[in-house]
Every structure is written in C-alpha cells, then in structure tokens.
mmCIF file of C-alpha atoms in Angstrom:
data_model
loop_
_atom_site.group_PDB
_atom_site.id
_atom_site.type_symbol
_atom_site.label_atom_id
_atom_site.label_comp_id
_atom_site.label_asym_id
_atom_site.label_seq_id
_atom_site.Cartn_x
_atom_site.Cartn_y
_atom_site.Cartn_z
ATOM 1 C CA MET F 1 -74.458 121.264 175.824
ATOM 2 C CA SER F 2 -73.241 122.199 179.253
ATOM 3 C CA PHE F 3 -75.547 122.885 182.100
ATOM 4 C CA THR F 4 -73.251 124.818 184.693
ATOM 5 C CA LEU F 5 -76.385 125.787 186.797
ATOM 6 C CA ARG F 6 -77.503 122.316 187.264
ATOM 7 C CA ALA F 7 -76.991 122.160 191.051
ATOM 8 C CA VAL F 8 -78.553 125.221 192.386
ATOM 9 C CA LYS F 9 -77.798 125.683 196.134
ATOM 10 C CA VAL F 10 -79.462 128.202 198.279
ATOM 11 C CA PRO F 11 -76.537 130.643 199.206
ATOM 12 C CA PRO F 12 -76.519 131.954 202.796
ATOM 13 C CA ASN F 13 -78.504 135.249 203.187
ATOM 14 C CA SER F 14 -76.925 138.521 202.301
ATOM 15 C CA VAL F 15 -75.649 140.337 205.405
ATOM 16 C CA ASN F 16 -76.349 144.017 203.939
ATOM 17 C CA LEU F 17 -77.600 145.745 200.815
ATOM 18 C CA GLU F 18 -74.051 146.021 199.418
ATOM 19 C CA GLU F 19 -73.552 142.169 199.382
ATOM 20 C CA ALA F 20 -77.171 141.591 197.937
ATOM 21 C CA ARG F 21 -76.155 144.039 195.247
ATOM 22 C CA SER F 22 -73.047 142.427 194.344
ATOM 23 C CA ARG F 23 -75.016 139.247 194.040
ATOM 24 C CA VAL F 24 -77.466 140.954 191.614
ATOM 25 C CA PHE F 25 -74.547 141.944 189.220
ATOM 26 C CA GLU F 26 -73.147 138.157 189.563
ATOM 27 C CA PHE F 27 -76.568 136.958 188.514
ATOM 28 C CA PHE F 28 -76.620 139.331 185.566
ATOM 29 C CA LYS F 29 -73.268 138.400 184.389
ATOM 30 C CA THR F 30 -74.161 134.484 184.704
ATOM 31 C CA ALA F 31 -77.513 135.109 182.751
ATOM 32 C CA CYS F 32 -75.631 137.166 180.157
ATOM 33 C CA ARG F 33 -72.974 134.425 179.685
ATOM 34 C CA SER F 34 -75.759 131.905 179.301
ATOM 35 C CA ILE F 35 -77.314 133.880 176.152
ATOM 36 C CA PRO F 36 -75.508 131.838 173.681
ATOM 37 C CA SER F 37 -76.833 128.515 175.081
ATOM 38 C CA ILE F 38 -80.276 129.918 175.225
ATOM 39 C CA MET F 39 -80.052 131.182 171.791
ATOM 40 C CA GLU F 40 -78.765 127.595 170.658
ATOM 41 C CA ILE F 41 -81.254 125.581 172.760
ATOM 42 C CA TYR F 42 -84.221 127.572 171.555
ATOM 43 C CA ASN F 43 -83.167 128.241 168.134
ATOM 44 C CA LEU F 44 -84.007 132.249 168.846
ATOM 45 C CA ASP F 45 -81.475 133.488 166.247
ATOM 46 C CA ASP F 46 -84.211 134.471 163.665
ATOM 47 C CA ILE F 47 -86.476 136.112 166.263
ATOM 48 C CA VAL F 48 -84.214 138.270 168.642
ATOM 49 C CA SER F 49 -80.509 139.133 169.015
ATOM 50 C CA LYS F 50 -78.135 138.660 171.806
ATOM 51 C CA SER F 51 -78.274 142.162 172.651
ATOM 52 C CA GLN F 52 -81.936 142.464 172.782
ATOM 53 C CA LEU F 53 -82.107 139.233 175.193
ATOM 54 C CA ARG F 54 -79.403 141.127 177.130
ATOM 55 C CA SER F 55 -81.448 144.231 177.414
ATOM 56 C CA ILE F 56 -84.581 141.997 178.255
ATOM 57 C CA ILE F 57 -82.899 140.399 181.305
ATOM 58 C CA ALA F 58 -81.631 143.876 182.446
ATOM 59 C CA SER F 59 -85.011 145.248 182.205
ATOM 60 C CA GLU F 60 -86.450 142.254 184.320
ATOM 61 C CA ILE F 61 -83.777 142.898 186.951
ATOM 62 C CA ARG F 62 -84.653 146.570 186.842
ATOM 63 C CA LYS F 63 -88.401 145.823 187.636
ATOM 64 C CA ASN F 64 -87.261 145.221 191.289
ATOM 65 C CA VAL F 65 -84.625 148.368 191.523
ATOM 66 C CA ASN F 66 -86.848 149.800 194.540
ATOM 67 C CA VAL F 67 -86.454 146.607 196.800
ATOM 68 C CA THR F 68 -84.033 147.465 199.548
ATOM 69 C CA ASN F 69 -84.483 144.623 201.953
ATOM 70 C CA PRO F 70 -81.573 142.021 201.376
ATOM 71 C CA LYS F 71 -83.655 139.226 202.271
ATOM 72 C CA VAL F 72 -86.263 139.869 199.654
ATOM 73 C CA ILE F 73 -83.371 140.453 197.026
ATOM 74 C CA ASP F 74 -81.879 137.114 197.887
ATOM 75 C CA MET F 75 -85.450 135.679 197.279
ATOM 76 C CA LEU F 76 -85.778 137.254 193.860
ATOM 77 C CA LEU F 77 -82.076 136.190 192.870
ATOM 78 C CA PHE F 78 -83.198 132.556 194.046
ATOM 79 C CA LYS F 79 -86.332 132.860 191.813
ATOM 80 C CA GLY F 80 -84.228 134.169 188.925
ATOM 81 C CA THR F 81 -81.742 131.654 189.238
ATOM 82 C CA GLU F 82 -84.367 128.920 189.185
ATOM 83 C CA GLU F 83 -85.980 130.352 186.037
ATOM 84 C CA LEU F 84 -82.589 130.502 184.440
ATOM 85 C CA ASN F 85 -82.105 126.978 185.394
ATOM 86 C CA ASN F 86 -85.354 125.761 183.946
ATOM 87 C CA ILE F 87 -84.684 127.674 180.837
ATOM 88 C CA LEU F 88 -80.978 126.113 180.299
ATOM 89 C CA GLU F 89 -82.344 122.608 181.395
ATOM 90 C CA HIS F 90 -84.970 122.930 178.509
ATOM 91 C CA ALA F 91 -87.872 122.712 181.019
ATOM 92 C CA LYS F 92 -89.660 125.275 178.945
ATOM 93 C CA GLN F 93 -90.769 125.050 175.370
ATOM 94 C CA ARG F 94 -89.705 127.597 172.736
ATOM 95 C CA HIS F 95 -92.942 129.202 172.734
ATOM 96 C CA HIS F 96 -92.971 129.818 176.488
ATOM 97 C CA VAL F 97 -89.562 131.644 176.172
ATOM 98 C CA ILE F 98 -90.727 133.700 173.336
ATOM 99 C CA GLY F 99 -93.917 134.473 174.911
ATOM 100 C CA GLN F 100 -92.445 135.373 178.304
ATOM 101 C CA TYR F 101 -89.412 137.217 177.340
ATOM 102 C CA VAL F 102 -89.414 138.115 173.673
ATOM 103 C CA LEU F 103 -92.938 139.400 173.016
ATOM 104 C CA GLY F 104 -93.385 140.523 176.801
ATOM 105 C CA PRO F 105 -96.865 140.482 178.636
ATOM 106 C CA GLN F 106 -98.444 142.786 175.835
ATOM 107 C CA GLY F 107 -98.342 139.576 173.375
ATOM 108 C CA LEU F 108 -98.754 140.279 169.595
ATOM 109 C CA VAL F 109 -99.768 143.344 168.263
ATOM 110 C CA GLN F 110 -102.971 141.666 166.685
ATOM 111 C CA ASP F 111 -104.192 140.370 170.102
ATOM 112 C CA LEU F 112 -104.567 143.939 171.484
ATOM 113 C CA ASP F 113 -107.642 144.357 169.362
ATOM 114 C CA PRO F 114 -110.945 143.809 171.229
ATOM 115 C CA LYS F 115 -112.219 140.698 170.095
ATOM 116 C CA ASP F 116 -115.878 141.294 169.665
ATOM 117 C CA GLN F 117 -115.533 144.029 166.921
ATOM 118 C CA GLY F 118 -116.897 141.448 164.181
ATOM 119 C CA LEU F 119 -119.945 139.934 166.460
ATOM 120 C CA SER F 120 -123.324 140.893 165.310
ATOM 121 C CA SER F 121 -125.548 142.785 167.577
ATOM 122 C CA PHE F 122 -127.616 139.515 168.059
ATOM 123 C CA LEU F 123 -124.582 137.713 169.240
ATOM 124 C CA LYS F 124 -123.808 140.557 171.514
ATOM 125 C CA ASN F 125 -127.184 140.443 173.039
ATOM 126 C CA PHE F 126 -127.259 136.699 173.269
ATOM 127 C CA TYR F 127 -123.734 136.599 175.142
ATOM 128 C CA LYS F 128 -125.005 139.409 177.533
ATOM 129 C CA SER F 129 -128.314 137.666 178.557
ATOM 130 C CA ASN F 130 -126.754 134.173 178.799
ATOM 131 C CA TYR F 131 -123.714 134.815 181.006
ATOM 132 C CA PHE F 132 -124.165 135.007 184.764
#
C-alpha cells in the first residue's frame, strides 16, 4: 500500500476566497482518489460502495459551505487532510471509520429507541431517587 499523504506540510495561507476554494476542490479530488485504498485497508466493500463514500466525503465538505474566511477554510482543510492521513495510515480501526462516516452520528436504528422502555416501575423509581 502506498501512502501518498504521509508527509503533510502546512501550506501557506490562502490569499483570497478563490484560492481557498480551489484548495477545497483539490482536497476533494485527493480524498476521492484515496477511496479505493480506504476500501481495501478497512475492507468496506460489503458495507458501502465507492460512490456512497464519495457522497459522504462531499456531504462532510458541504457542512462548511457557509464559511467565507480563507484562514478558517485553510484550518478546516488542514484538519481534513490530517483526518484523511490518519485513515490512510490505518491510525483508526475499522469500527471507527464505519461509525463516523458510514453510519453517521445517528448510529444504528436500534440505538434510537429509548433505553428504559423495558424497565419496571420499581427500577425507574430507584434510578430517580439514587441519582444526584
């Protein structure tokens, strides 16, 4: 496996919004080019497709579409590059990648149910009275 992003260097700050925007597009291209390596490293073929991962990356970038300060964009790009570098260097385990990017912040559907539905009234009262 080749790690093309091993030596992450801090680029100079973007001069204007156009330069920062072009850097965002370059980062997106780099992230999309690394999808096959990520799929191979973490064995994600049975869980998610390459196009789904591409759309997940695009949605993560679109979360910050309202940012207009070039310095903030550069900071977000640096954080994104570090995250991509950690993923490519296998600094994260498979369940971390699946939990953060495939399932998302909602988690599994079964985790959305309230936890105390099966508790008896005795246990509910006990928990209420013994928690400070």
